[in-house]
PDB file of C-alpha atoms (C1' of nucleotides) in Angstrom:
ATOM      1  CA  MET A   1      94.271 138.117  97.570  1.00 30.00           C
ATOM      2  CA  GLU A   2      93.086 136.474 100.581  1.00 34.00           C
ATOM      3  CA  LYS A   3      93.244 132.817 101.475  1.00 38.00           C
ATOM      4  CA  ASN A   4      91.613 131.376 104.436  1.00 37.00           C
ATOM      5  CA  TYR A   5      92.537 127.700 104.911  1.00 46.00           C
ATOM      6  CA  SER A   6      92.153 125.740 108.060  1.00 48.00           C
ATOM      7  CA  CYS A   7      95.593 124.635 107.487  1.00 59.00           C
ATOM      8  CA  ASP A   8      98.906 126.535 108.480  1.00 65.00           C
ATOM      9  CA  CYS A   9     100.403 126.903 104.711  1.00 71.00           C
ATOM     10  CA  GLU A  10      99.671 127.875 101.367  1.00 73.00           C
ATOM     11  CA  VAL A  11      98.748 125.622  98.324  1.00 74.00           C
ATOM     12  CA  ILE A  12     101.677 124.553  96.674  1.00 81.00           C
ATOM     13  CA  HIS A  13     100.143 122.737  93.684  1.00 89.00           C
ATOM     14  CA  GLU A  14      96.635 123.936  93.437  1.00 90.00           C
ATOM     15  CA  GLU A  15      95.763 122.033  90.160  1.00 90.00           C
ATOM     16  CA  ALA A  16      96.993 118.699  91.878  1.00 92.00           C
ATOM     17  CA  VAL A  17      94.915 119.533  94.885  1.00 93.00           C
ATOM     18  CA  ASN A  18      91.576 119.972  92.883  1.00 93.00           C
ATOM     19  CA  GLU A  19      92.312 117.056  90.906  1.00 94.00           C
ATOM     20  CA  VAL A  20      92.678 114.736  93.721  1.00 95.00           C
ATOM     21  CA  ARG A  21      89.791 116.527  95.728  1.00 95.00           C
ATOM     22  CA  SER A  22      87.309 115.577  92.709  1.00 95.00           C
ATOM     23  CA  GLN A  23      88.109 112.182  93.258  1.00 95.00           C
ATOM     24  CA  LEU A  24      88.040 112.015  97.123  1.00 95.00           C
ATOM     25  CA  LEU A  25      85.160 109.939  99.002  1.00 96.00           C
ATOM     26  CA  SER A  26      82.787 111.280 101.446  1.00 94.00           C
ATOM     27  CA  LYS A  27      83.773 111.842 104.915  1.00 94.00           C
ATOM     28  CA  ASP A  28      81.575 109.005 106.156  1.00 94.00           C
ATOM     29  CA  GLU A  29      83.135 106.270 103.453  1.00 96.00           C
ATOM     30  CA  TYR A  30      86.483 107.253 105.180  1.00 97.00           C
ATOM     31  CA  ILE A  31      85.334 106.956 108.759  1.00 96.00           C
ATOM     32  CA  GLY A  32      83.581 103.587 107.444  1.00 96.00           C
ATOM     33  CA  LEU A  33      86.903 102.264 105.730  1.00 97.00           C
ATOM     34  CA  ALA A  34      88.840 103.248 109.156  1.00 98.00           C
ATOM     35  CA  SER A  35      86.218 101.517 111.366  1.00 97.00           C
ATOM     36  CA  LEU A  36      86.579  98.388 109.493  1.00 98.00           C
ATOM     37  CA  TYR A  37      90.129  98.112 109.510  1.00 98.00           C
ATOM     38  CA  LYS A  38      90.608  99.173 112.873  1.00 98.00           C
ATOM     39  CA  LEU A  39      89.173  95.709 113.855  1.00 98.00           C
ATOM     40  CA  PHE A  40      92.268  94.256 112.070  1.00 98.00           C
ATOM     41  CA  GLY A  41      94.480  96.620 114.021  1.00 98.00           C
ATOM     42  CA  ASP A  42      94.848  94.735 117.150  1.00 97.00           C
ATOM     43  CA  ALA A  43      96.662  91.364 117.808  1.00 97.00           C
ATOM     44  CA  THR A  44      94.112  89.751 119.780  1.00 97.00           C
ATOM     45  CA  ARG A  45      91.344  89.941 117.171  1.00 98.00           C
ATOM     46  CA  MET A  46      93.900  89.438 114.280  1.00 98.00           C
ATOM     47  CA  GLN A  47      94.500  86.073 116.000  1.00 97.00           C
ATOM     48  CA  LEU A  48      90.760  85.505 116.536  1.00 98.00           C
ATOM     49  CA  LEU A  49      90.037  86.188 112.943  1.00 98.00           C
ATOM     50  CA  HIS A  50      92.773  84.110 111.540  1.00 98.00           C
ATOM     51  CA  ALA A  51      91.734  81.106 113.883  1.00 97.00           C
ATOM     52  CA  LEU A  52      88.179  81.430 112.721  1.00 98.00           C
ATOM     53  CA  SER A  53      89.394  81.439 109.158  1.00 97.00           C
ATOM     54  CA  GLN A  54      90.327  77.818 109.710  1.00 96.00           C
ATOM     55  CA  ARG A  55      87.106  76.695 111.296  1.00 96.00           C
ATOM     56  CA  GLU A  56      84.005  77.535 113.207  1.00 96.00           C
ATOM     57  CA  MET A  57      84.738  77.830 117.085  1.00 96.00           C
ATOM     58  CA  CYS A  58      82.982  78.553 120.357  1.00 96.00           C
ATOM     59  CA  VAL A  59      83.931  81.285 122.651  1.00 96.00           C
ATOM     60  CA  CYS A  60      85.284  79.126 125.268  1.00 95.00           C
ATOM     61  CA  ASP A  61      87.833  77.292 122.532  1.00 95.00           C
ATOM     62  CA  LEU A  62      88.690  80.626 121.437  1.00 96.00           C
ATOM     63  CA  ALA A  63      89.504  82.067 125.077  1.00 95.00           C
ATOM     64  CA  VAL A  64      91.616  78.970 125.792  1.00 93.00           C
ATOM     65  CA  LEU A  65      93.327  79.219 122.363  1.00 94.00           C
ATOM     66  CA  LEU A  66      94.393  82.825 122.804  1.00 94.00           C
ATOM     67  CA  GLY A  67      94.768  82.532 126.738  1.00 91.00           C
ATOM     68  CA  VAL A  68      92.467  85.236 127.702  1.00 92.00           C
ATOM     69  CA  THR A  69      89.294  85.347 129.458  1.00 93.00           C
ATOM     70  CA  LYS A  70      85.934  84.496 127.850  1.00 95.00           C
ATOM     71  CA  SER A  71      84.869  87.988 128.582  1.00 96.00           C
ATOM     72  CA  ALA A  72      87.457  89.570 126.611  1.00 96.00           C
ATOM     73  CA  VAL A  73      87.000  87.235 123.795  1.00 97.00           C
ATOM     74  CA  SER A  74      83.105  88.024 123.848  1.00 97.00           C
ATOM     75  CA  HIS A  75      83.832  91.703 123.791  1.00 98.00           C
ATOM     76  CA  GLN A  76      85.855  91.467 120.819  1.00 98.00           C
ATOM     77  CA  LEU A  77      83.652  89.099 118.957  1.00 98.00           C
ATOM     78  CA  LYS A  78      80.780  91.689 119.554  1.00 97.00           C
ATOM     79  CA  ALA A  79      82.661  94.329 117.539  1.00 97.00           C
ATOM     80  CA  LEU A  80      83.861  91.889 114.777  1.00 98.00           C
ATOM     81  CA  ARG A  81      79.698  91.016 114.662  1.00 97.00           C
ATOM     82  CA  LEU A  82      78.755  94.563 114.312  1.00 96.00           C
ATOM     83  CA  SER A  83      80.680  95.176 111.381  1.00 96.00           C
ATOM     84  CA  ASN A  84      79.628  91.854 109.829  1.00 96.00           C
ATOM     85  CA  LEU A  85      83.036  90.302 109.931  1.00 97.00           C
ATOM     86  CA  VAL A  86      81.765  87.354 111.845  1.00 98.00           C
ATOM     87  CA  LYS A  87      78.306  85.411 112.307  1.00 97.00           C
ATOM     88  CA  PHE A  88      77.251  82.943 114.953  1.00 97.00           C
ATOM     89  CA  ARG A  89      74.945  80.138 115.558  1.00 97.00           C
ATOM     90  CA  ARG A  90      73.813  78.940 118.923  1.00 96.00           C
ATOM     91  CA  ASP A  91      73.736  75.083 119.726  1.00 95.00           C
ATOM     92  CA  GLY A  92      72.284  74.814 123.218  1.00 94.00           C
ATOM     93  CA  GLN A  93      74.603  76.734 125.727  1.00 93.00           C
ATOM     94  CA  ILE A  94      77.336  76.795 123.116  1.00 95.00           C
ATOM     95  CA  VAL A  95      77.789  79.642 120.723  1.00 96.00           C
ATOM     96  CA  TYR A  96      79.853  78.881 117.506  1.00 97.00           C
ATOM     97  CA  TYR A  97      81.340  81.852 115.582  1.00 97.00           C
ATOM     98  CA  SER A  98      82.716  81.798 111.917  1.00 98.00           C
ATOM     99  CA  LEU A  99      83.873  84.208 109.418  1.00 97.00           C
ATOM    100  CA  ALA A 100      80.961  86.256 107.758  1.00 96.00           C
ATOM    101  CA  ASP A 101      82.558  86.101 104.250  1.00 92.00           C
ATOM    102  CA  ASP A 102      85.925  85.586 102.381  1.00 92.00           C
ATOM    103  CA  HIS A 103      87.129  89.190 102.763  1.00 94.00           C
ATOM    104  CA  VAL A 104      88.698  88.414 105.869  1.00 96.00           C
ATOM    105  CA  LYS A 105      91.075  85.650 104.842  1.00 96.00           C
ATOM    106  CA  LEU A 106      91.823  87.883 101.754  1.00 96.00           C
ATOM    107  CA  ILE A 107      92.937  90.927 103.960  1.00 96.00           C
ATOM    108  CA  ILE A 108      94.878  88.564 106.366  1.00 97.00           C
ATOM    109  CA  GLU A 109      96.653  87.196 103.306  1.00 96.00           C
ATOM    110  CA  MET A 110      97.528  90.512 101.706  1.00 95.00           C
ATOM    111  CA  GLY A 111      98.788  91.667 104.944  1.00 96.00           C
ATOM    112  CA  LEU A 112     101.319  88.901 105.242  1.00 96.00           C
ATOM    113  CA  GLU A 113     102.240  89.506 101.562  1.00 94.00           C
ATOM    114  CA  HIS A 114     103.024  93.187 102.540  1.00 94.00           C
ATOM    115  CA  ILE A 115     105.090  92.311 105.867  1.00 93.00           C
ATOM    116  CA  ASN A 116     107.149  89.521 103.886  1.00 92.00           C
ATOM    117  CA  GLU A 117     108.767  91.748 101.532  1.00 84.00           C
TER     118      GLU A 117
ATOM    119  CA  MET B   1      92.734  65.576 136.535  1.00 32.00           C
ATOM    120  CA  GLU B   2      94.229  69.121 136.941  1.00 35.00           C
ATOM    121  CA  LYS B   3      93.842  71.696 134.451  1.00 38.00           C
ATOM    122  CA  ASN B   4      95.680  75.127 134.394  1.00 36.00           C
ATOM    123  CA  TYR B   5      94.794  77.415 131.833  1.00 46.00           C
ATOM    124  CA  SER B   6      95.018  81.126 131.905  1.00 48.00           C
ATOM    125  CA  CYS B   7      91.410  81.479 131.070  1.00 59.00           C
ATOM    126  CA  ASP B   8      88.259  80.964 133.022  1.00 65.00           C
ATOM    127  CA  CYS B   9      86.563  78.144 131.421  1.00 71.00           C
ATOM    128  CA  GLU B  10      87.335  74.509 130.159  1.00 72.00           C
ATOM    129  CA  VAL B  11      88.077  73.385 126.757  1.00 74.00           C
ATOM    130  CA  ILE B  12      84.919  72.296 125.008  1.00 80.00           C
ATOM    131  CA  HIS B  13      86.457  70.800 121.889  1.00 89.00           C
ATOM    132  CA  GLU B  14      90.014  69.995 122.477  1.00 89.00           C
ATOM    133  CA  GLU B  15      90.599  68.555 119.212  1.00 89.00           C
ATOM    134  CA  ALA B  16      89.435  71.697 117.619  1.00 92.00           C
ATOM    135  CA  VAL B  17      91.943  73.769 119.713  1.00 93.00           C
ATOM    136  CA  ASN B  18      94.765  71.589 118.824  1.00 93.00           C
ATOM    137  CA  GLU B  19      94.088  71.747 115.190  1.00 94.00           C
ATOM    138  CA  VAL B  20      93.665  75.247 114.996  1.00 95.00           C
ATOM    139  CA  ARG B  21      96.637  75.808 117.402  1.00 95.00           C
ATOM    140  CA  SER B  22      99.032  74.055 115.144  1.00 95.00           C
ATOM    141  CA  GLN B  23      98.013  76.484 112.344  1.00 95.00           C
ATOM    142  CA  LEU B  24      98.533  79.535 114.012  1.00 95.00           C
ATOM    143  CA  LEU B  25     101.076  82.004 113.454  1.00 96.00           C
ATOM    144  CA  SER B  26     103.731  83.512 115.623  1.00 94.00           C
ATOM    145  CA  LYS B  27     102.907  86.243 118.343  1.00 93.00           C
ATOM    146  CA  ASP B  28     105.349  88.578 116.321  1.00 94.00           C
ATOM    147  CA  GLU B  29     103.318  88.026 113.223  1.00 96.00           C
ATOM    148  CA  TYR B  30     100.042  88.763 114.545  1.00 97.00           C
ATOM    149  CA  ILE B  31     101.550  91.898 116.093  1.00 97.00           C
ATOM    150  CA  GLY B  32     102.965  92.838 112.722  1.00 96.00           C
ATOM    151  CA  LEU B  33      99.635  92.305 110.980  1.00 97.00           C
ATOM    152  CA  ALA B  34      97.827  94.186 113.378  1.00 98.00           C
ATOM    153  CA  SER B  35     100.465  96.998 113.243  1.00 97.00           C
ATOM    154  CA  LEU B  36      99.935  97.213 109.630  1.00 98.00           C
ATOM    155  CA  TYR B  37      96.161  97.473 109.674  1.00 98.00           C
ATOM    156  CA  LYS B  38      96.209  99.729 112.544  1.00 98.00           C
ATOM    157  CA  LEU B  39      97.301 102.372 110.024  1.00 98.00           C
ATOM    158  CA  PHE B  40      94.325 101.735 107.886  1.00 98.00           C
ATOM    159  CA  GLY B  41      92.176 102.375 111.115  1.00 98.00           C
ATOM    160  CA  ASP B  42      92.186 106.192 111.155  1.00 97.00           C
ATOM    161  CA  ALA B  43      89.953 108.160 108.936  1.00 97.00           C
ATOM    162  CA  THR B  44      92.849 110.735 108.314  1.00 97.00           C
ATOM    163  CA  ARG B  45      95.353 108.268 107.335  1.00 98.00           C
ATOM    164  CA  MET B  46      92.799 106.537 105.362  1.00 98.00           C
ATOM    165  CA  GLN B  47      92.164 109.802 103.249  1.00 97.00           C
ATOM    166  CA  LEU B  48      95.899 110.350 103.201  1.00 98.00           C
ATOM    167  CA  LEU B  49      96.379 107.012 101.640  1.00 98.00           C
ATOM    168  CA  HIS B  50      93.567 107.242  99.171  1.00 98.00           C
ATOM    169  CA  ALA B  51      94.808 110.729  97.811  1.00 97.00           C
ATOM    170  CA  LEU B  52      98.290 109.360  97.368  1.00 98.00           C
ATOM    171  CA  SER B  53      96.699 106.356  95.677  1.00 97.00           C
ATOM    172  CA  GLN B  54      95.836 108.967  92.753  1.00 96.00           C
ATOM    173  CA  ARG B  55      98.996 110.843  92.691  1.00 96.00           C
ATOM    174  CA  GLU B  56     101.876 111.831  94.240  1.00 96.00           C
ATOM    175  CA  MET B  57     101.656 114.889  96.568  1.00 97.00           C
ATOM    176  CA  CYS B  58     103.818 117.069  98.949  1.00 96.00           C
ATOM    177  CA  VAL B  59     102.808 117.923 102.655  1.00 96.00           C
ATOM    178  CA  CYS B  60     101.564 121.128 102.336  1.00 95.00           C
ATOM    179  CA  ASP B  61      99.076 119.951  99.523  1.00 95.00           C
ATOM    180  CA  LEU B  62      97.740 117.003 101.601  1.00 96.00           C
ATOM    181  CA  ALA B  63      97.401 119.491 104.550  1.00 95.00           C
ATOM    182  CA  VAL B  64      95.164 121.928 102.423  1.00 93.00           C
ATOM    183  CA  LEU B  65      93.561 118.832 100.992  1.00 94.00           C
ATOM    184  CA  LEU B  66      92.444 117.413 104.385  1.00 93.00           C
ATOM    185  CA  GLY B  67      92.163 120.820 106.246  1.00 91.00           C
ATOM    186  CA  VAL B  68      94.607 119.858 108.851  1.00 92.00           C
ATOM    187  CA  THR B  69      98.183 120.995 110.077  1.00 93.00           C
ATOM    188  CA  LYS B  70     101.288 120.227 108.099  1.00 95.00           C
ATOM    189  CA  SER B  71     102.356 118.868 111.558  1.00 96.00           C
ATOM    190  CA  ALA B  72      99.657 116.444 111.761  1.00 96.00           C
ATOM    191  CA  VAL B  73     100.063 115.534 108.258  1.00 97.00           C
ATOM    192  CA  SER B  74     103.846 114.955 108.925  1.00 97.00           C
ATOM    193  CA  HIS B  75     103.228 112.761 111.872  1.00 98.00           C
ATOM    194  CA  GLN B  76     100.913 110.547 110.084  1.00 98.00           C
ATOM    195  CA  LEU B  77     103.234 110.210 107.147  1.00 98.00           C
ATOM    196  CA  LYS B  78     105.935 109.294 109.288  1.00 98.00           C
ATOM    197  CA  ALA B  79     103.886 106.422 110.741  1.00 97.00           C
ATOM    198  CA  LEU B  80     103.199 105.404 107.126  1.00 98.00           C
ATOM    199  CA  ARG B  81     106.583 105.648 106.128  1.00 97.00           C
ATOM    200  CA  LEU B  82     108.100 103.260 108.939  1.00 96.00           C
ATOM    201  CA  SER B  83     105.669 100.519 107.797  1.00 96.00           C
ATOM    202  CA  ASN B  84     106.863 100.862 104.162  1.00 96.00           C
ATOM    203  CA  LEU B  85     103.176 102.103 102.942  1.00 97.00           C
ATOM    204  CA  VAL B  86     104.678 105.451 101.425  1.00 98.00           C
ATOM    205  CA  LYS B  87     107.889 106.555 100.174  1.00 97.00           C
ATOM    206  CA  PHE B  88     109.092 110.212  99.436  1.00 97.00           C
ATOM    207  CA  ARG B  89     111.401 112.137  97.251  1.00 97.00           C
ATOM    208  CA  ARG B  90     112.920 115.596  98.280  1.00 96.00           C
ATOM    209  CA  ASP B  91     113.031 118.370  95.576  1.00 95.00           C
ATOM    210  CA  GLY B  92     114.330 121.507  96.905  1.00 94.00           C
ATOM    211  CA  GLN B  93     112.235 122.336  99.937  1.00 93.00           C
ATOM    212  CA  ILE B  94     109.432 120.258  98.853  1.00 95.00           C
ATOM    213  CA  VAL B  95     109.034 116.620  99.959  1.00 96.00           C
ATOM    214  CA  TYR B  96     106.772 114.363  97.647  1.00 97.00           C
ATOM    215  CA  TYR B  97     105.198 111.569  99.062  1.00 98.00           C
ATOM    216  CA  SER B  98     103.542 108.726  97.123  1.00 98.00           C
ATOM    217  CA  LEU B  99     102.558 105.063  97.673  1.00 97.00           C
ATOM    218  CA  ALA B 100     105.475 102.463  98.077  1.00 96.00           C
ATOM    219  CA  ASP B 101     103.452  99.722  96.326  1.00 92.00           C
ATOM    220  CA  ASP B 102     100.093  98.404  95.365  1.00 92.00           C
ATOM    221  CA  HIS B 103      99.147  96.962  98.252  1.00 94.00           C
ATOM    222  CA  VAL B 104      97.463 100.002  99.718  1.00 96.00           C
ATOM    223  CA  LYS B 105      95.195 100.253  96.783  1.00 96.00           C
ATOM    224  CA  LEU B 106      93.969  96.739  96.929  1.00 96.00           C
ATOM    225  CA  ILE B 107      93.271  97.055 100.606  1.00 96.00           C
ATOM    226  CA  ILE B 108      91.380 100.165 100.350  1.00 97.00           C
ATOM    227  CA  GLU B 109      89.289  98.549  97.295  1.00 96.00           C
ATOM    228  CA  MET B 110      88.740  95.291  99.426  1.00 95.00           C
ATOM    229  CA  GLY B 111      87.452  97.628 102.238  1.00 96.00           C
ATOM    230  CA  LEU B 112      84.810  99.321 100.146  1.00 96.00           C
ATOM    231  CA  GLU B 113      83.724  95.996  98.712  1.00 94.00           C
ATOM    232  CA  HIS B 114      83.031  94.902 102.313  1.00 94.00           C
ATOM    233  CA  ILE B 115      81.170  97.944 103.142  1.00 93.00           C
ATOM    234  CA  ASN B 116      78.968  98.101 100.177  1.00 92.00           C
ATOM    235  CA  GLU B 117      77.135  94.670 100.953  1.00 84.00           C
TER     236      GLU B 117
ATOM    237  C1'  DC C   1      63.696  74.354 141.557  1.00 94.61           C
ATOM    238  C1'  DT C   2      68.516  74.387 142.087  1.00 94.61           C
ATOM    239  C1'  DC C   3      73.077  74.022 140.374  1.00 94.61           C
ATOM    240  C1'  DT C   4      76.321  74.357 136.928  1.00 94.61           C
ATOM    241  C1'  DT C   5      78.376  75.990 132.624  1.00 94.61           C
ATOM    242  C1'  DT C   6      78.735  78.947 128.239  1.00 94.61           C
ATOM    243  C1'  DG C   7      78.113  83.396 127.127  1.00 94.61           C
ATOM    244  C1'  DT C   8      77.062  88.567 127.400  1.00 94.61           C
ATOM    245  C1'  DT C   9      77.143  93.133 129.408  1.00 94.61           C
ATOM    246  C1'  DG C  10      78.512  97.630 131.722  1.00 94.61           C
ATOM    247  C1'  DA C  11      81.702 100.190 134.479  1.00 94.61           C
ATOM    248  C1'  DA C  12      86.370 101.122 135.725  1.00 94.61           C
ATOM    249  C1'  DC C  13      91.144 101.248 134.984  1.00 94.61           C
ATOM    250  C1'  DG C  14      95.395 101.781 132.665  1.00 94.61           C
ATOM    251  C1'  DA C  15      97.575 102.113 128.037  1.00 94.61           C
ATOM    252  C1'  DT C  16      97.616 104.010 123.397  1.00 94.61           C
ATOM    253  C1'  DT C  17      96.318 107.106 119.963  1.00 94.61           C
ATOM    254  C1'  DG C  18      95.819 111.609 117.208  1.00 94.61           C
ATOM    255  C1'  DT C  19      95.959 116.404 117.295  1.00 94.61           C
ATOM    256  C1'  DT C  20      98.019 120.724 118.410  1.00 94.61           C
ATOM    257  C1'  DC C  21     101.832 123.738 119.796  1.00 94.61           C
ATOM    258  C1'  DA C  22     106.407 125.522 119.913  1.00 94.61           C
ATOM    259  C1'  DA C  23     110.801 125.014 118.404  1.00 94.61           C
ATOM    260  C1'  DC C  24     113.625 123.247 115.282  1.00 94.61           C
ATOM    261  C1'  DT C  25     116.214 121.648 110.511  1.00 94.61           C
ATOM    262  C1'  DG C  26     116.700 122.161 105.541  1.00 94.61           C
ATOM    263  C1'  DT C  27     116.826 124.634 101.644  1.00 94.61           C
ATOM    264  C1'  DA C  28     116.315 128.569  98.522  1.00 94.61           C
ATOM    265  C1'  DT C  29     116.198 133.692  97.918  1.00 94.61           C
ATOM    266  C1'  DT C  30     117.808 138.363  98.536  1.00 94.61           C
TER     267       DT C  30
ATOM    268  C1'  DA D   1     123.933 137.053 106.696  1.00 94.61           C
ATOM    269  C1'  DA D   2     119.168 137.431 107.055  1.00 94.61           C
ATOM    270  C1'  DT D   3     114.606 135.942 105.681  1.00 94.61           C
ATOM    271  C1'  DA D   4     111.117 132.924 104.254  1.00 94.61           C
ATOM    272  C1'  DC D   5     108.781 128.813 103.620  1.00 94.61           C
ATOM    273  C1'  DA D   6     108.443 123.505 103.512  1.00 94.61           C
ATOM    274  C1'  DG D   7     108.877 119.952 106.683  1.00 94.61           C
ATOM    275  C1'  DT D   8     110.014 117.362 111.011  1.00 94.61           C
ATOM    276  C1'  DT D   9     110.126 116.435 115.845  1.00 94.61           C
ATOM    277  C1'  DG D  10     108.945 116.007 120.775  1.00 94.61           C
ATOM    278  C1'  DA D  11     105.849 117.208 124.692  1.00 94.61           C
ATOM    279  C1'  DA D  12     101.211 117.807 126.334  1.00 94.61           C
ATOM    280  C1'  DC D  13      96.596 116.960 126.181  1.00 94.61           C
ATOM    281  C1'  DA D  14      92.171 114.941 125.493  1.00 94.61           C
ATOM    282  C1'  DA D  15      89.833 110.974 123.558  1.00 94.61           C
ATOM    283  C1'  DT D  16      89.794 106.223 122.281  1.00 94.61           C
ATOM    284  C1'  DC D  17      90.704 101.471 123.334  1.00 94.61           C
ATOM    285  C1'  DG D  18      91.110  96.669 125.531  1.00 94.61           C
ATOM    286  C1'  DT D  19      91.175  94.309 129.394  1.00 94.61           C
ATOM    287  C1'  DT D  20      89.511  92.609 133.755  1.00 94.61           C
ATOM    288  C1'  DC D  21      86.013  92.203 137.096  1.00 94.61           C
ATOM    289  C1'  DA D  22      81.500  91.425 138.764  1.00 94.61           C
ATOM    290  C1'  DA D  23      76.725  90.676 137.705  1.00 94.61           C
ATOM    291  C1'  DC D  24      73.792  88.863 134.755  1.00 94.61           C
ATOM    292  C1'  DA D  25      71.082  85.721 130.970  1.00 94.61           C
ATOM    293  C1'  DA D  26      70.424  81.441 128.800  1.00 94.61           C
ATOM    294  C1'  DA D  27      70.278  76.828 128.664  1.00 94.61           C
ATOM    295  C1'  DG D  28      71.139  71.930 130.134  1.00 94.61           C
ATOM    296  C1'  DA D  29      71.360  68.379 134.161  1.00 94.61           C
ATOM    297  C1'  DG D  30      70.197  66.467 138.443  1.00 94.61           C
TER     298       DG D  30
END
DNA sequence: CTCTTTGTTGAACGATTGTTCAACTGTATT
DNA sequence: AATACAGTTGAACAATCGTTCAACAAAGAG
């Protein structure tokens, strides 16, 4: 009997693999999930999100708070915006950013829970 | 009056910055949070975690399921192990991995919620 | 209009990441 | 002891990422 897997081993528990395979999400869903959490996977962005979880802030304030350039903040905010994690409003020259919904707070809290165990 | 920030702009709302600054976590906490979520920020690891959220599986089965080498799976599982996201038990030659706690399931569910909006 | 300041953008660069490959360990079988 | 298979490990490589810099847009002030 011929097997042709793209991996370098045989199936040990075929019924387990089939059972789980039927429950898997689509490739795109995993990519979407990963893209979302990738944004939480950088200390600067995490700090940015945590700051915004407390109040709306402008780019300049965020730059001062984190001690990085406006450019760096702006680049990161753009990424967060594209994934609908933050929203913004413009008032004159100043652009105020805030969290788009409550998921961010929950995700940060859950992460802290896991770490403090 | 002399200001000396490491960023390239003035403080626009000093009281906002001070208020948020007093609530910030430590640098290490942000690094810890980011390191945790970085692990969810890759489609392969996400698939791995989602598979394990359904049942305990061995390295070989996971490799077949994802269509990658045992080596790749093992490298990723090691990273997940070091952050206490998965645990393992050995039975003879075979090493069975499973989720270390319920946080992983919750995090995946919350991510799916955010995406489906 | 000119000047100043906030914010955005794209290119460039070094740093980090994920996979593969090859060599290795550990356990069981003969 | 020799073989076979599950799993781990480290080096190497391409790909991705985060920051900086310089140039630019957008808005207000003189």
